[in-house]
């Protein structure tokens, strides 16, 4: 596989045959299938990388687990807690390695931040701030089936909060429709304020928006008794233009901001497998982030703070 | 006065005679008083600059207003709404010019941000984030009489929110004691999350802490449909040291971060007077920021969102 | 080949059989040779990527050209002008595509700078400044055979000057031994000042050092009548640590600073081939940079400015 | 005097009576003169601050020295070495305190850099780079009498080199006319490369230009065996605008870049006087910088490196 010495791509599956062929050429795959199930069942396949639309994740995870294959799946497992639990229980029962695609955990600045926090370099964590704004709203059709902004977008910041600070015990959410009234009409919001109270006593804030005209905006700050860490997103390249003011460029979207992280998380997955280690982030991370996102959704609807223990 | 051609210092008042003499020398003042009242009443004095302890503000404002003098007073007028209203009513009745010391409005980056927002450069404002962390908690004795963190510290960010975004209609506050348990014992918190809902529909967040070991941390971000403005606080000087990593220095406290702003707000006050213009920020700004801070305090205590209309 | 759909690795050659095997596994190569000549001659091989020690470049380029294969070769072709000319003449006669490994031309900031300059965004170029400092001197054994600091190190900045500003007509060089007296003993310097006069009238400076304790330091500035472009090298990641001051990390060496550029230049090479386009930078770029480096070396030795026309 | 407790302004002298009156009001001066000589001779005056046109400096310095007054004078003393020496000899003979206006030595980043270098934080200095570009050329009339770009503009970077690195023993200069052909017609250049060899063995480069369309550009880098210090000039304020790219503002000219430094150098002058200390930078600094600028001018004209010992 791309720069991953431990792995090679045996089969590619895509109902779009043209895309499948392109992938085969690029990845030097032996086989191409239109139906993912066939690829999963191929006896030579030891690990499955699922990067299909969200509502097919649960089905392929289950198939792969039943076939005894290691699984890497893009987030989320599913949009509701019941289905997520059911499928992850199959994974657990079959004992197959499972990694969920929270790529930011493999982004070098976030990785270093994690190491520094664990090494005590900023002392006891006291505050957390995460901002993520997409360059433009996804198509309305997609948003309708997305489960809402907290489950679809905020969940990356939520996972990041758990990764860097710890478990969450209470949330309070506000939302507004500022970008596109149609988003309001389908019962969702496009602009959010999410307060987090961590079980260790720290307070956090996540602010999201569906539109930032200047590009993908992602910034995370962890503040502690001994210092602060900021993972910023600018500039994209260290090229500065001096003309009317001083100007730098900005990331377009998550694909260019986290390009390296996507590569590193896959490398990590195969390295975990080749060493017989447990992949991370795993099933629990998939589940807990969804619970927090669901609590946020409930808080927004009911106009009150929601404790995580209410979401079962 | 220091670089203010329109003004000269006639009298200095300070019960500490040594400090009074030092000020007289530096400011080339003619007279020195131990009792501020005498300075206020001096017939040659046209304008009074009140930089005394908080709980004396109301009294001196009232005295100055009754004596028909223009007034510049450090924030806040008073810690409760009733007293604030009463005193500002005297100011209004006597028709004397009044300016409140929210110096950040005169800090060049904040000034420019205001101009850019008004010029529509970031479109319609959608989100606001302000972070302010003091280097270390004030003495416990001071905190006891401070009215609580929202009235004492957050109020600068609150004024900034009103200055850059507009009026607030609802707040939700969370607090925690993370810095010093003694702060909890006096019924206050030292770490806060304050959510703001603006009447124009925008959402905002203010995060404060009583301690940042690296120095005074103040950052404000205004995000809109057409772009984003960030007023950062680093680096303090454009000196970069490359050794183990790349290192810049950081502000110690508000005195060095806002040194220029303090000078500029006084210059503005005297320029307003010399031109017969109305000073700003004025009485309404003093009052409304206090109302928001009181709403935040109530939200923290009652564990629910509080609408501004409840605070009367 | 790694993410290059147009190419696949047929053969790997390395006298170190362990390294050869590792490369084969990573690159999915079919064959492994101890002797590069065999790989070059394999009839299935259409293009040769030469990343061997400097003094073998000329030989393999010649072999590949005679065998009619497209060639990518790490800089330089050779350390003297005669050998370089001779080998590039073979390349020209055989009409095989040839690309020299000045990877910085494919680094995104440098690429964008080139586009902006060509688009006239900084007007007429007037000044150029390049700084490059290695983290530590290479082993003395290597330096002895390197041809001197201008040919070995400065040549990257020289190519960059030609890429961004244009041809050079005169140079003036000063050098000093500041890092390691042993470098002086072998007749070389470790600290340099190189002034460039471009044929278009612009002036430039290249400053190099063999040691920067904080890591690989590379910064290029192009100044023109309409603005300025700066390609900086810091911070390495957008992670900022606030503790005693504000701290960012720094690149270690060219491998991490130009990692992406190395990938992109190879992708470009194969894309040129697959489209039948002429690869760039090519033979003339290899030759002219060497001439400038030789002129610098002569200037240093003779203590006077040297015109390029003197170096033939 | 403005914030300088140790001093008060007794007299202001300016042939422009309107400007003189404005200064008197601002500075609370007692007297106004049209003729500087009268102010200098006033028996109450203890110290003289000379901020008149360059070609009057020598005369007023001499008058003040003969009258036994402490002297602060804007750079330079004079444009030629003979006159400079003669006047400074009068100063020396009369034993009056003398400070020359190289304000950059009092700019906080440069001050800190000096301290760090002296404390050994970057080890032994090996390289120096200074860039200074004015926003636009001064009027041709002024340039005609300026003594040339090295004496008029580069001298600030030259003083900075002496301040941060040490004495210079050899220079090599190149110049070009890139900004305005009229500058060439009066025998001057507008774009320069100046190489410095320091007596301690370090190498340096100063690059100047008479025009930078984006504003006043001043950046200094000192590199040593233990690290590097960079005094940059951007951004002007910590306000970042995100729209098409990320944008910061830039300084307009030296008055806004070094505003604080100008205040601090005057404060320092009066503090030196009140403490009976020797002001710095003093006569030797005024003289040596001029010698280096003259050596640069000769190098440019004669097309060769010039050793400082040649300039007597």
PDB file of N, CA, C and O in Angstrom, chain B residues 102-130:
ATOM      1  N   UNK B 102     -13.076  51.578  29.291  1.00  0.00           N
ATOM      2  CA  UNK B 102     -12.864  50.319  28.582  1.00  0.00           C
ATOM      3  C   UNK B 102     -11.780  50.584  27.536  1.00  0.00           C
ATOM      4  O   UNK B 102     -12.053  50.881  26.384  1.00  0.00           O
ATOM      5  N   UNK B 103     -10.529  50.465  27.957  1.00  0.00           N
ATOM      6  CA  UNK B 103      -9.407  50.922  27.134  1.00  0.00           C
ATOM      7  C   UNK B 103      -9.246  50.122  25.843  1.00  0.00           C
ATOM      8  O   UNK B 103      -8.709  50.614  24.862  1.00  0.00           O
ATOM      9  N   UNK B 104      -9.747  48.881  25.879  1.00  0.00           N
ATOM     10  CA  UNK B 104      -9.510  48.033  24.713  1.00  0.00           C
ATOM     11  C   UNK B 104     -10.130  48.620  23.443  1.00  0.00           C
ATOM     12  O   UNK B 104      -9.686  48.334  22.344  1.00  0.00           O
ATOM     13  N   UNK B 105     -11.179  49.440  23.642  1.00  0.00           N
ATOM     14  CA  UNK B 105     -11.793  50.081  22.468  1.00  0.00           C
ATOM     15  C   UNK B 105     -10.815  51.025  21.757  1.00  0.00           C
ATOM     16  O   UNK B 105     -11.080  51.408  20.621  1.00  0.00           O
ATOM     17  N   UNK B 106      -9.739  51.400  22.446  1.00  0.00           N
ATOM     18  CA  UNK B 106      -8.760  52.297  21.834  1.00  0.00           C
ATOM     19  C   UNK B 106      -7.465  51.591  21.455  1.00  0.00           C
ATOM     20  O   UNK B 106      -6.528  52.206  20.979  1.00  0.00           O
ATOM     21  N   UNK B 107      -7.434  50.292  21.690  1.00  0.00           N
ATOM     22  CA  UNK B 107      -6.266  49.528  21.257  1.00  0.00           C
ATOM     23  C   UNK B 107      -6.291  49.480  19.726  1.00  0.00           C
ATOM     24  O   UNK B 107      -7.316  49.143  19.125  1.00  0.00           O
ATOM     25  N   UNK B 108      -5.163  49.816  19.058  1.00  0.00           N
ATOM     26  CA  UNK B 108      -5.206  49.884  17.590  1.00  0.00           C
ATOM     27  C   UNK B 108      -5.795  48.658  16.887  1.00  0.00           C
ATOM     28  O   UNK B 108      -6.628  48.810  16.003  1.00  0.00           O
ATOM     29  N   UNK B 109      -5.401  47.420  17.246  1.00  0.00           N
ATOM     30  CA  UNK B 109      -6.032  46.294  16.539  1.00  0.00           C
ATOM     31  C   UNK B 109      -7.554  46.244  16.720  1.00  0.00           C
ATOM     32  O   UNK B 109      -8.276  45.944  15.775  1.00  0.00           O
ATOM     33  N   UNK B 110      -8.045  46.516  17.909  1.00  0.00           N
ATOM     34  CA  UNK B 110      -9.495  46.484  18.147  1.00  0.00           C
ATOM     35  C   UNK B 110     -10.189  47.621  17.389  1.00  0.00           C
ATOM     36  O   UNK B 110     -11.270  47.443  16.844  1.00  0.00           O
ATOM     37  N   UNK B 111      -9.530  48.769  17.365  1.00  0.00           N
ATOM     38  CA  UNK B 111     -10.068  49.903  16.606  1.00  0.00           C
ATOM     39  C   UNK B 111     -10.196  49.566  15.131  1.00  0.00           C
ATOM     40  O   UNK B 111     -11.222  49.810  14.497  1.00  0.00           O
ATOM     41  N   UNK B 112      -9.141  48.979  14.604  1.00  0.00           N
ATOM     42  CA  UNK B 112      -9.176  48.614  13.188  1.00  0.00           C
ATOM     43  C   UNK B 112     -10.225  47.548  12.919  1.00  0.00           C
ATOM     44  O   UNK B 112     -10.895  47.563  11.887  1.00  0.00           O
ATOM     45  N   UNK B 113     -10.344  46.602  13.841  1.00  0.00           N
ATOM     46  CA  UNK B 113     -11.354  45.552  13.676  1.00  0.00           C
ATOM     47  C   UNK B 113     -12.736  46.189  13.604  1.00  0.00           C
ATOM     48  O   UNK B 113     -13.553  45.867  12.739  1.00  0.00           O
ATOM     49  N   UNK B 114     -12.990  47.108  14.512  1.00  0.00           N
ATOM     50  CA  UNK B 114     -14.283  47.814  14.525  1.00  0.00           C
ATOM     51  C   UNK B 114     -14.531  48.475  13.157  1.00  0.00           C
ATOM     52  O   UNK B 114     -15.626  48.342  12.579  1.00  0.00           O
ATOM     53  N   UNK B 115     -13.546  49.177  12.645  1.00  0.00           N
ATOM     54  CA  UNK B 115     -13.706  49.858  11.356  1.00  0.00           C
ATOM     55  C   UNK B 115     -13.980  48.866  10.237  1.00  0.00           C
ATOM     56  O   UNK B 115     -14.823  49.094   9.381  1.00  0.00           O
ATOM     57  N   UNK B 116     -13.256  47.756  10.253  1.00  0.00           N
ATOM     58  CA  UNK B 116     -13.423  46.766   9.201  1.00  0.00           C
ATOM     59  C   UNK B 116     -14.807  46.115   9.274  1.00  0.00           C
ATOM     60  O   UNK B 116     -15.436  45.851   8.243  1.00  0.00           O
ATOM     61  N   UNK B 117     -15.263  45.857  10.482  1.00  0.00           N
ATOM     62  CA  UNK B 117     -16.600  45.262  10.629  1.00  0.00           C
ATOM     63  C   UNK B 117     -17.653  46.246  10.125  1.00  0.00           C
ATOM     64  O   UNK B 117     -18.550  45.872   9.366  1.00  0.00           O
ATOM     65  N   UNK B 118     -17.507  47.491  10.517  1.00  0.00           N
ATOM     66  CA  UNK B 118     -18.485  48.494  10.073  1.00  0.00           C
ATOM     67  C   UNK B 118     -18.427  48.711   8.562  1.00  0.00           C
ATOM     68  O   UNK B 118     -19.434  49.022   7.932  1.00  0.00           O
ATOM     69  N   UNK B 119     -17.255  48.517   8.002  1.00  0.00           N
ATOM     70  CA  UNK B 119     -17.120  48.675   6.546  1.00  0.00           C
ATOM     71  C   UNK B 119     -17.588  47.423   5.813  1.00  0.00           C
ATOM     72  O   UNK B 119     -17.524  47.346   4.596  1.00  0.00           O
ATOM     73  N   UNK B 120     -18.059  46.433   6.573  1.00  0.00           N
ATOM     74  CA  UNK B 120     -18.594  45.233   5.943  1.00  0.00           C
ATOM     75  C   UNK B 120     -17.543  44.248   5.452  1.00  0.00           C
ATOM     76  O   UNK B 120     -17.860  43.310   4.724  1.00  0.00           O
ATOM     77  N   UNK B 121     -16.307  44.417   5.906  1.00  0.00           N
ATOM     78  CA  UNK B 121     -15.241  43.571   5.359  1.00  0.00           C
ATOM     79  C   UNK B 121     -15.357  42.095   5.745  1.00  0.00           C
ATOM     80  O   UNK B 121     -14.792  41.240   5.075  1.00  0.00           O
ATOM     81  N   UNK B 122     -16.060  41.802   6.830  1.00  0.00           N
ATOM     82  CA  UNK B 122     -16.270  40.378   7.151  1.00  0.00           C
ATOM     83  C   UNK B 122     -17.750  40.016   7.050  1.00  0.00           C
ATOM     84  O   UNK B 122     -18.184  38.991   7.578  1.00  0.00           O
ATOM     85  N   UNK B 123     -18.513  40.835   6.377  1.00  0.00           N
ATOM     86  CA  UNK B 123     -19.933  40.532   6.158  1.00  0.00           C
ATOM     87  C   UNK B 123     -20.731  40.577   7.443  1.00  0.00           C
ATOM     88  O   UNK B 123     -20.434  41.358   8.357  1.00  0.00           O
ATOM     89  N   UNK B 124     -21.730  39.732   7.536  1.00  0.00           N
ATOM     90  CA  UNK B 124     -22.584  39.658   8.719  1.00  0.00           C
ATOM     91  C   UNK B 124     -21.881  38.832   9.783  1.00  0.00           C
ATOM     92  O   UNK B 124     -21.435  37.719   9.533  1.00  0.00           O
ATOM     93  N   UNK B 125     -21.784  39.381  11.004  1.00  0.00           N
ATOM     94  CA  UNK B 125     -21.079  38.648  12.065  1.00  0.00           C
ATOM     95  C   UNK B 125     -21.891  37.430  12.503  1.00  0.00           C
ATOM     96  O   UNK B 125     -23.095  37.522  12.716  1.00  0.00           O
ATOM     97  N   UNK B 126     -21.218  36.298  12.619  1.00  0.00           N
ATOM     98  CA  UNK B 126     -21.900  35.054  12.994  1.00  0.00           C
ATOM     99  C   UNK B 126     -21.392  34.446  14.297  1.00  0.00           C
ATOM    100  O   UNK B 126     -22.146  33.820  15.026  1.00  0.00           O
ATOM    101  N   UNK B 127     -20.081  34.614  14.577  1.00  0.00           N
ATOM    102  CA  UNK B 127     -19.522  34.027  15.799  1.00  0.00           C
ATOM    103  C   UNK B 127     -18.495  34.970  16.410  1.00  0.00           C
ATOM    104  O   UNK B 127     -17.836  35.735  15.710  1.00  0.00           O
ATOM    105  N   UNK B 128     -18.387  34.848  17.730  1.00  0.00           N
ATOM    106  CA  UNK B 128     -17.455  35.687  18.488  1.00  0.00           C
ATOM    107  C   UNK B 128     -16.781  34.796  19.526  1.00  0.00           C
ATOM    108  O   UNK B 128     -17.444  33.973  20.164  1.00  0.00           O
ATOM    109  N   UNK B 129     -15.472  34.930  19.641  1.00  0.00           N
ATOM    110  CA  UNK B 129     -14.748  34.186  20.689  1.00  0.00           C
ATOM    111  C   UNK B 129     -13.773  35.137  21.363  1.00  0.00           C
ATOM    112  O   UNK B 129     -12.965  35.769  20.686  1.00  0.00           O
ATOM    113  N   UNK B 130     -13.859  35.220  22.680  1.00  0.00           N
ATOM    114  CA  UNK B 130     -12.879  36.021  23.413  1.00  0.00           C
ATOM    115  C   UNK B 130     -12.286  35.170  24.526  1.00  0.00           C
ATOM    116  O   UNK B 130     -13.003  34.461  25.233  1.00  0.00           O
TER     117      UNK B 130
END
